[in-house]
Tab-separated table of C-alpha atoms and ligand atoms in Angstrom:
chain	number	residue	atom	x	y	z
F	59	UNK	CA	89.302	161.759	77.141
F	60	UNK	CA	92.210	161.604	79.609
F	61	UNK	CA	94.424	159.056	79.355
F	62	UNK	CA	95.461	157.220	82.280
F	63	UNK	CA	99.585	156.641	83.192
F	64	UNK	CA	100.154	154.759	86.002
F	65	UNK	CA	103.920	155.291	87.772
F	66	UNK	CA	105.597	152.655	89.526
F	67	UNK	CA	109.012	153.808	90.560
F	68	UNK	CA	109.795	150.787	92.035
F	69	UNK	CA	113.368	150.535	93.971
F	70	UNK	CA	116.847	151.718	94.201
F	71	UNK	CA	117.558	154.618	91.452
F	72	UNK	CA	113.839	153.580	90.275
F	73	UNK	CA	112.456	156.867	92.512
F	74	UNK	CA	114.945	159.723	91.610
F	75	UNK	CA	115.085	158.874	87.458
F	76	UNK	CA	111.072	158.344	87.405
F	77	UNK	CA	111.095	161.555	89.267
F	78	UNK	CA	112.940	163.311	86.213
F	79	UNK	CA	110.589	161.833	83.925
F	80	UNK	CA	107.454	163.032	85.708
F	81	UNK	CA	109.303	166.692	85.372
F	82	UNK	CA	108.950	166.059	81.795
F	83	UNK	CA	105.437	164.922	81.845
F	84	UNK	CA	104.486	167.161	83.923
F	85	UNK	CA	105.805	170.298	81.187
F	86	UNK	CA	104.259	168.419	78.468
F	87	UNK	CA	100.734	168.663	80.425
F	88	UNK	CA	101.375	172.533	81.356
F	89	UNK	CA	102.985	173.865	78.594
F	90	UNK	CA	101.726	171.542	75.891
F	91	UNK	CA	98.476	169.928	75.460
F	92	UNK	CA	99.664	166.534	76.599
F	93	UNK	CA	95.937	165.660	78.369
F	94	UNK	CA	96.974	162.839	80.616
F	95	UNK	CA	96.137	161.922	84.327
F	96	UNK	CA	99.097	160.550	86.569
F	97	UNK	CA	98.345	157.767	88.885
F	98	UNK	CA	101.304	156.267	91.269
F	99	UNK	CA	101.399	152.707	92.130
F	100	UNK	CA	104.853	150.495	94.232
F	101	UNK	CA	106.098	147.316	92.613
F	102	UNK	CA	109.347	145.481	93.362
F	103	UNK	CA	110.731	145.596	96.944
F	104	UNK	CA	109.236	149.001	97.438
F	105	UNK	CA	105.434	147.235	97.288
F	106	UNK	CA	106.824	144.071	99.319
F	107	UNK	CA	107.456	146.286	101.963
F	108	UNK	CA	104.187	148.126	101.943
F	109	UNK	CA	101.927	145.310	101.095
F	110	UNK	CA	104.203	141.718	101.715
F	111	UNK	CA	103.872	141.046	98.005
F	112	UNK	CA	106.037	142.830	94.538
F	113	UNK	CA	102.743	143.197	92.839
F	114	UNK	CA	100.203	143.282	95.070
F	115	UNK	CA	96.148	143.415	94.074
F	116	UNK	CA	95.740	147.044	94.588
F	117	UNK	CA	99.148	147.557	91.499
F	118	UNK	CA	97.138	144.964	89.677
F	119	UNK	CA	94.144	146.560	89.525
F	120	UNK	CA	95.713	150.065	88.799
F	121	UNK	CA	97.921	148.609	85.927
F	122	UNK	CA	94.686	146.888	84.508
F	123	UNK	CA	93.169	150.575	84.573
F	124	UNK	CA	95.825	152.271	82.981
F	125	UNK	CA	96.355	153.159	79.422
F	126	UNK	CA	99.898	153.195	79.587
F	127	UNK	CA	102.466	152.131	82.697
F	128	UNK	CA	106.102	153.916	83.714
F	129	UNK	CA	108.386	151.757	85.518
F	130	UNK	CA	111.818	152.704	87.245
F	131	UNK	CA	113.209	149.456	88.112
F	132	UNK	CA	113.068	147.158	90.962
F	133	UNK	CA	115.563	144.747	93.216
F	134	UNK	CA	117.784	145.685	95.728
F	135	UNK	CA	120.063	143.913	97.799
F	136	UNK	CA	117.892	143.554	101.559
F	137	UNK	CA	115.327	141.399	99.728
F	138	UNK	CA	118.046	138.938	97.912
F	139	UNK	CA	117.299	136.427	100.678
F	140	UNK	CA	113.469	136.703	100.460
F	141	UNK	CA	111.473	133.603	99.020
F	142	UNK	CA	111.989	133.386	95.553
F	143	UNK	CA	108.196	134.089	95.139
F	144	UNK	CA	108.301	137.519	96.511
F	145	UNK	CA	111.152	138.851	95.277
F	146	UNK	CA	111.020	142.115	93.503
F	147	UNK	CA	111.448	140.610	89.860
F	148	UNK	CA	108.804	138.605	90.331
F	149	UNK	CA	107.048	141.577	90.919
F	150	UNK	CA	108.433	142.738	87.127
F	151	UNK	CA	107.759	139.234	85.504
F	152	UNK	CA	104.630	139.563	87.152
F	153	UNK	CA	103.158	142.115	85.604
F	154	UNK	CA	104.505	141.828	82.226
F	155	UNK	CA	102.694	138.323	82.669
F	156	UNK	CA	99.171	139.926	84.068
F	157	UNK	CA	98.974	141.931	81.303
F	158	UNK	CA	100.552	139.804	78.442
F	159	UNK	CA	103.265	142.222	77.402
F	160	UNK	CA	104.776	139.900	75.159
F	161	UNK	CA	106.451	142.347	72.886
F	162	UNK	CA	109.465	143.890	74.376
F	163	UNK	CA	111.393	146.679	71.936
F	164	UNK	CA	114.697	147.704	73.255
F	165	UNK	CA	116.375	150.327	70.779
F	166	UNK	CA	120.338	150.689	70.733
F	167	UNK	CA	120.811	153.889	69.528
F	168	UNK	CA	124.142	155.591	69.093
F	169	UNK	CA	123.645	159.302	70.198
F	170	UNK	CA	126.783	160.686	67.721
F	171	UNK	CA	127.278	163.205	70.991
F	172	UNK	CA	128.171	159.863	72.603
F	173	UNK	CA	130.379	158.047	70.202
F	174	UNK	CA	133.564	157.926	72.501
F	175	UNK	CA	131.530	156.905	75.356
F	176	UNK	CA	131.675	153.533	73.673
F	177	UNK	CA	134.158	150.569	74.461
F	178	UNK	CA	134.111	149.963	70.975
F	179	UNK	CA	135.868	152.353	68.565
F	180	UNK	CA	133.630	155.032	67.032
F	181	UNK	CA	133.574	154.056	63.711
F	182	UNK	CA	131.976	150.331	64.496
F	183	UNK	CA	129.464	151.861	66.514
F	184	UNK	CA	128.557	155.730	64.930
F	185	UNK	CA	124.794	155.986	63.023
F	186	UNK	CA	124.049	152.396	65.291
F	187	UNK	CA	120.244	151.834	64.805
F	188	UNK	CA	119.482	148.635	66.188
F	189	UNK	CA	115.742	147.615	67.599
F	190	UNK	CA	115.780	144.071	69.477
F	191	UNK	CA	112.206	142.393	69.453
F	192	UNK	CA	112.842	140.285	72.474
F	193	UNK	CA	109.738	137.817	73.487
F	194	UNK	CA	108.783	138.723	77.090
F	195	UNK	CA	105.897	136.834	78.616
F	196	UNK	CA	107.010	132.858	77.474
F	197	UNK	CA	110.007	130.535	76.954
F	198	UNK	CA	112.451	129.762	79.389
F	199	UNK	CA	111.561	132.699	82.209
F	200	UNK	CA	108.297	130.738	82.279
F	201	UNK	CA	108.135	127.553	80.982
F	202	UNK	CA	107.160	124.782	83.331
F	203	UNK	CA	108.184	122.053	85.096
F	204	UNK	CA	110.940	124.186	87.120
F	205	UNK	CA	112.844	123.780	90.372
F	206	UNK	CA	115.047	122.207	92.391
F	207	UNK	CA	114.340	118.840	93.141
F	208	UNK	CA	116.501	115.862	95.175
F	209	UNK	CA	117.543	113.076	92.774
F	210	UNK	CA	117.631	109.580	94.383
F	211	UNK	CA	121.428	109.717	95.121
F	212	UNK	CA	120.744	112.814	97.310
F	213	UNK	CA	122.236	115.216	94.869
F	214	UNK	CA	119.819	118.100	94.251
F	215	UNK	CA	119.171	118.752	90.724
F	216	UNK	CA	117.960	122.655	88.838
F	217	UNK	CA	115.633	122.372	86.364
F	218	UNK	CA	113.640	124.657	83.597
F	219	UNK	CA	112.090	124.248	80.462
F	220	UNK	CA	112.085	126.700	77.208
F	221	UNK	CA	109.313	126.346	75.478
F	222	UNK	CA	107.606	128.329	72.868
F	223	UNK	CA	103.866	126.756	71.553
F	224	UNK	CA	103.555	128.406	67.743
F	225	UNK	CA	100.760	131.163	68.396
F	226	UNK	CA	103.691	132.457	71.303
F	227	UNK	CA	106.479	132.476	68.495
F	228	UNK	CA	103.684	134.027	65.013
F	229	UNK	CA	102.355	136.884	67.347
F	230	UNK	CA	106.082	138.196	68.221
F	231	UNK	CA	107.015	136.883	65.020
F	232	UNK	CA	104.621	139.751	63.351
F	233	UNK	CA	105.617	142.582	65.977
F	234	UNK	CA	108.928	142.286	64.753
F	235	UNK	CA	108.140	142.032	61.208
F	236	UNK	CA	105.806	144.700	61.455
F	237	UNK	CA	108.437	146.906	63.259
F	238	UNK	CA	110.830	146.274	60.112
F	239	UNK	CA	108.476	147.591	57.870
F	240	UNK	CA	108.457	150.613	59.118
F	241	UNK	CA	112.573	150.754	59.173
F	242	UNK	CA	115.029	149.212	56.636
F	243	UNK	CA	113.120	145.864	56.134
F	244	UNK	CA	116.149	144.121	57.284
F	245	UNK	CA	114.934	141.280	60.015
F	246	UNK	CA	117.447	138.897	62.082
F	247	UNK	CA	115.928	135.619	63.698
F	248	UNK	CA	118.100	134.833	66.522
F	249	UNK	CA	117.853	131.298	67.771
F	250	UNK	CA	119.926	128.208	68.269
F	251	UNK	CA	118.240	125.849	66.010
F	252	UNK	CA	121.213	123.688	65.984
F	253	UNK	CA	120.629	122.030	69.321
F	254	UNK	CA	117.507	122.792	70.796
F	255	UNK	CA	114.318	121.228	68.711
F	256	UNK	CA	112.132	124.632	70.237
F	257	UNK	CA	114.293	126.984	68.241
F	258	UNK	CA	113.418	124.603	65.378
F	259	UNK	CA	110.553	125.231	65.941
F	260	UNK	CA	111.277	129.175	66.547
F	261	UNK	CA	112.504	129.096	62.741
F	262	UNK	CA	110.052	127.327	60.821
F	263	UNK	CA	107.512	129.643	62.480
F	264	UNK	CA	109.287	132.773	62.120
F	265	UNK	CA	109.920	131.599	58.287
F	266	UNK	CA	106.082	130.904	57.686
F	267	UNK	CA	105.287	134.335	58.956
F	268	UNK	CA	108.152	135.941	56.850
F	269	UNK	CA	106.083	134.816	53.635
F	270	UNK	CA	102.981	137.468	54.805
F	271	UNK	CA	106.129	140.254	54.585
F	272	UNK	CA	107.886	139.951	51.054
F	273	UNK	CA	109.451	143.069	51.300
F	274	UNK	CA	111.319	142.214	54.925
F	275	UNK	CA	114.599	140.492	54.019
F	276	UNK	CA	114.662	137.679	56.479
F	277	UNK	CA	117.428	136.418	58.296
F	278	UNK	CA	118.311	133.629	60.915
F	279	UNK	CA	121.203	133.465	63.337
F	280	UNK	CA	122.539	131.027	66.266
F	281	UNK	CA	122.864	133.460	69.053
F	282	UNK	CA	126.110	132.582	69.927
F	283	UNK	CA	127.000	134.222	66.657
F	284	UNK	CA	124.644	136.705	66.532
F	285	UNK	CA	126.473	137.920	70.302
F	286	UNK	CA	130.337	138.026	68.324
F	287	UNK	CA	128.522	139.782	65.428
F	288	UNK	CA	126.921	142.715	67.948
F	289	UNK	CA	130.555	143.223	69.070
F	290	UNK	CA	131.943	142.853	66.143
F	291	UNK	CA	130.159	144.397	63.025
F	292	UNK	CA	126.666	145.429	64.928
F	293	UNK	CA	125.928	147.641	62.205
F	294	UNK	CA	124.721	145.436	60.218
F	295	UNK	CA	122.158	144.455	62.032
F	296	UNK	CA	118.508	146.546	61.516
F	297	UNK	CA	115.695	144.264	63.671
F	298	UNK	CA	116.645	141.579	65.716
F	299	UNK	CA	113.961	138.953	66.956
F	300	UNK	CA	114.755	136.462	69.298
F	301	UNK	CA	112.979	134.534	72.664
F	302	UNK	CA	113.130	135.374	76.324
F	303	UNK	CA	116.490	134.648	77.652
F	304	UNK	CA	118.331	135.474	74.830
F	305	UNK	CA	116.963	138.551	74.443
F	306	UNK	CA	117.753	139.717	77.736
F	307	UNK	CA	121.624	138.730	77.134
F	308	UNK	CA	121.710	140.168	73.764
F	309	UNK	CA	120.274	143.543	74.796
F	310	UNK	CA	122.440	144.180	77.660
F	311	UNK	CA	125.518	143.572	74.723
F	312	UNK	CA	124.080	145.916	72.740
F	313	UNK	CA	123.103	148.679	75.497
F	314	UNK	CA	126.711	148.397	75.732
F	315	UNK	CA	128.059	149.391	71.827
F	316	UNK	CA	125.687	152.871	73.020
F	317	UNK	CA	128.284	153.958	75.898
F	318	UNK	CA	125.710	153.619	78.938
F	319	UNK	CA	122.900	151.454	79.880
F	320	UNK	CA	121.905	154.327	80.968
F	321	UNK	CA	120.840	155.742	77.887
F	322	UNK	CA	118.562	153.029	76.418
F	323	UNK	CA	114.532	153.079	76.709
F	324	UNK	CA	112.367	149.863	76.159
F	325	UNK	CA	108.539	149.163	75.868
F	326	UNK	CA	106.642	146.067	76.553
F	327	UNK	CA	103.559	145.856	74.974
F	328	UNK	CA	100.318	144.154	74.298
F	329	UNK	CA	98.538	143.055	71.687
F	330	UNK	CA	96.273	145.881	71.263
F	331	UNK	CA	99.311	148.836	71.916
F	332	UNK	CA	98.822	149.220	75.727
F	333	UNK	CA	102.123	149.102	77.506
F	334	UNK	CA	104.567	149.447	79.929
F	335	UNK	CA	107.772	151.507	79.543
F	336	UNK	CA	110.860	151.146	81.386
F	337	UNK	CA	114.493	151.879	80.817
F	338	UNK	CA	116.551	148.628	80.336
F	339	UNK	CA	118.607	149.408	83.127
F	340	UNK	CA	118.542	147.769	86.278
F	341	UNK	CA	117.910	149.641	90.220
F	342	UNK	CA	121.278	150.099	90.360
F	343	UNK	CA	121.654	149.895	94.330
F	344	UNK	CA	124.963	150.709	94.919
F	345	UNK	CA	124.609	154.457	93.603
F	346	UNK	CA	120.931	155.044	94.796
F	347	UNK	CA	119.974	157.530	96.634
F	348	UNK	CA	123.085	159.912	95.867
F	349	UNK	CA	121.405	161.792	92.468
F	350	UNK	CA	124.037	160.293	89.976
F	351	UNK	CA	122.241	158.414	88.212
F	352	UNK	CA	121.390	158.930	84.513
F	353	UNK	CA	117.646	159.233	83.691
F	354	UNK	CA	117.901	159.916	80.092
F	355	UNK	CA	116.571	156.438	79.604
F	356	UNK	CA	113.585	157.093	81.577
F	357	UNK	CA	112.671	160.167	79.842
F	358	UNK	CA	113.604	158.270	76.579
F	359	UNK	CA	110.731	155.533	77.793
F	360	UNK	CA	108.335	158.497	78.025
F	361	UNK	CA	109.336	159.364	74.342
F	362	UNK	CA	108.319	155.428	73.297
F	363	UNK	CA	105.151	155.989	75.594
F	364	UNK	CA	104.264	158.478	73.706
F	365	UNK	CA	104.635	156.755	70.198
F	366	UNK	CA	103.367	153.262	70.426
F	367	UNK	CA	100.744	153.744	73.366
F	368	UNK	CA	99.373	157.419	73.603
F	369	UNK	CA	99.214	158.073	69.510
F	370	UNK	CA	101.424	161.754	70.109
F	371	UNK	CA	104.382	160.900	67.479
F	372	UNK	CA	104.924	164.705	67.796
F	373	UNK	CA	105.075	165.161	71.608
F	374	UNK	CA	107.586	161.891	71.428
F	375	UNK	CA	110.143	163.783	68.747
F	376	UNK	CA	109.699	166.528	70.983
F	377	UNK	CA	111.529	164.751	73.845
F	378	UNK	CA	114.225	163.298	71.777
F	379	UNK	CA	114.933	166.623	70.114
F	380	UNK	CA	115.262	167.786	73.905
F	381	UNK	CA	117.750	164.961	75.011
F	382	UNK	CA	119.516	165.367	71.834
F	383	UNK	CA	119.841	169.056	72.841
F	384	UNK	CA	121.070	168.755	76.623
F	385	UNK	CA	123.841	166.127	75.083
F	386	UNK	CA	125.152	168.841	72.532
F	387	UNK	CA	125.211	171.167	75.578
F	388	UNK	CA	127.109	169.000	76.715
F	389	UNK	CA	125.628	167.534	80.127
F	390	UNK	CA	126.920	164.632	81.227
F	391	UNK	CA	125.410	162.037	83.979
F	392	UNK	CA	129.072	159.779	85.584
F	393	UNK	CA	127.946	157.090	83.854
F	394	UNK	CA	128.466	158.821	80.392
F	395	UNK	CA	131.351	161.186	81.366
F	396	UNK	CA	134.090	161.343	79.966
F	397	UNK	CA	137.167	163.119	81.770
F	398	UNK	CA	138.875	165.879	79.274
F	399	UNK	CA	136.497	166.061	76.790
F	400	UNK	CA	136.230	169.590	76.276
F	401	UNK	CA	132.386	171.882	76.419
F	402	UNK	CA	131.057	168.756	78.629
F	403	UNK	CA	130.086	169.214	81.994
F	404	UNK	CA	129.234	166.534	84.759
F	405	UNK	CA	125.448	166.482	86.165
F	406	UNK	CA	123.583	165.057	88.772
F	407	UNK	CA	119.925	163.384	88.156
F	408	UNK	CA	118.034	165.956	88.979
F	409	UNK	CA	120.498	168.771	86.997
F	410	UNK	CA	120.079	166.279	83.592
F	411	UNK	CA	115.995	166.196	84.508
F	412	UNK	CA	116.309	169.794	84.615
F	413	UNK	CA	118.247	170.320	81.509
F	414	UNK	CA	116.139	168.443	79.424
F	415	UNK	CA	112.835	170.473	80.822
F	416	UNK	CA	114.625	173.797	80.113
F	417	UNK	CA	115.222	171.908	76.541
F	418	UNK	CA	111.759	171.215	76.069
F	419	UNK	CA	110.471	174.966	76.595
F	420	UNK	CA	113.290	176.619	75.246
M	56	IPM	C1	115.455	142.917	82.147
M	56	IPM	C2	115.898	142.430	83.496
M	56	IPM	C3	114.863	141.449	84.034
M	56	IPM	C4	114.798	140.279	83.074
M	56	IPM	C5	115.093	140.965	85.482
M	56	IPM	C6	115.228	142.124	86.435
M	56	IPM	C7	114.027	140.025	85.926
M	56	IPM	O1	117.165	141.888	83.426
M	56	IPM	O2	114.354	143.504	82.048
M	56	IPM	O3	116.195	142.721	81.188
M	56	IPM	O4	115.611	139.345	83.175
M	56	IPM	O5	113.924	140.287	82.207
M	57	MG	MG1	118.110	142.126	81.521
């Protein structure tokens, strides 16, 4: 049966790197038996404009429908001032809410074509293998009370509240320990146990679920450390588990050690394998619309679509082995260019979309 992908390109650089992906798709379904049926959908600013809301019924219902979602990325700076409620992240938190995509995998990957790319030196970061199991549908993004309220003196006061209930913390718990399995059993708990009772919590849980997985070594962190130690020695690091807010922070460090946000895929997903794939990047406003930006990440999040949600391990090395290819060749998007280094050339969007196609059939 045909499987279902819904598209939301969303805003800013969201249209032109989803639009390289869909070239990639779209060879996989001609050239290869990749038996899949596209369906497009807006979120973010884009579906506030057409519909007064960032994710509208008519995205809801097509995202319920769908076996598998591509995102681009939404925000942009015209809706900054808009009600908090209908800004485009909402739109994002939204529908990783609606559809309980609590486990959120962001690989840092050093591409060895890319080791100089880094701001670290190459040999901290070259063979970096890192996969960040960051909780995505609880804690402090939507923990409740939360506001702004006026305290009695007249002084307004911001308020919001992490909390994780123990079913929250032992289902992303066993993604992550499930994830180590199949890599070097080596898993890092990532908390601040110190001073907040919920990552007390956090630990005790992750602990009790660590005794279901002999073979993972378990650690634990404070994520103050655990953000010197990603600069510092990030090698040493295999899974990394952590909540909401932390693992947002932590993931944009370790995009980082990889040269480019632009290179880095992520999926969200449920707890039955349906999910949503996005690259970690934001919409990038400033440079939309002017086909420089890099959608290697995109077609990367196509590669993880095809993996954890569409069961075609083969069609997913496919792609890699394609991206790995067009870096050897030495295409480079701005953001991972690097003046004087000799057999590289600089590429726009499309040119790097194109690239990787020609990679795919070659
Ligand atoms: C991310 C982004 C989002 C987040 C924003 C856009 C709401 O930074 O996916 O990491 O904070 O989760
Ligand atoms: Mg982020």
């Amino acid at each position: 049966m045909k499987q279902k992908i819904l598209i939301l390109p969303g805003d800013g650089i969201g249209k032109e790197i989803v639009a390289e992906a869909v070239k990639v798709i779209n060879v996989l379904k001609d050239d290869f038996d990749l038996d899949v049926e596209l369906t497009y959908g807006d979120i973010g600013g884009a579906a506030y404009d057409a519909d007064g809301h960032p994710y509208p019924p008519t995205t809801q219902k097509l995202a319920k429908d769908a076996d598998a979602i591509l995102l681009g990325a939404v925000g942009g700076y015209q809706y900054d001032d808009l009600p908090r409620d209908v800004r485009p992240e909402r739109g994002l938190l939204g529908i990783r809410a609606d559809l309980e995509l609590f486990s959120n995998l962001r690989p840092a990957i050093l591409n060895k074509e890319l080791a100089d790319a880094s701001s670290l030196k190459a040999e901290v970061v070259a063979g970096l293998d890192i996969m960040i199991v960051r909780e995505l549908t609880g804690g402090i993004y939507f923990g409740e009370p939360r506001g702004i309220r006026e305290l009695e003196n007249g002084e307004k006061q911001g308020y919001n509240t992490l909390v994780y209930k123990e079913s929250e913390i032992e289902r992303i718990a066993h993604s992550a320990f499930k994830i180590a399995m199949k890599r070097d059993k080596r898993l890092c708990s990532v908390g601040k146990a110190n001073v907040l009772e919920v990552m007390e919590l956090w630990h005790d849980v992750v602990e009790r679920v660590g005794k279901e997985y002999p073979e993972v070594e378990l650690s634990h962190m404070y994520v103050d450390n655990a953000a010197m130690q990603l600069v510092k020695e990030p090698k040493q690091f295999d899974v990394m588990v952590t909540g909401n807010m932390f693992g947002d922070i932590l993931s944009d460090a370790a995009a980082m050690l990889t040269g480019s946000i632009g290179m880095l895929p992520s999926a969200s997903l449920d707890k039955n394998g349906k999910g949503m794939y996005e690259p970690i990047h934001g919409s990038a406003p400033d440079i939309a619309g002017q086909n420089i930006a890099n959608p290697l990440a995109t077609i990367m999040s196509v590669s993880m679509m095809l993996l954890y949600s569409l069961n075609r391990e083969d069609m997913a090395e496919r792609i890699d082995a394609a991206v790995e290819r067009v870096l050897q060749q030495g295409y480079r998007t701005a953001d991972i260019f690097i003046e004087g280094i000799e057999g590289t050339k600089l590429v726009g969007t499309s040119e790097m979309g194109d690239a990787v196609v020609a990679a795919l059939l070659s």
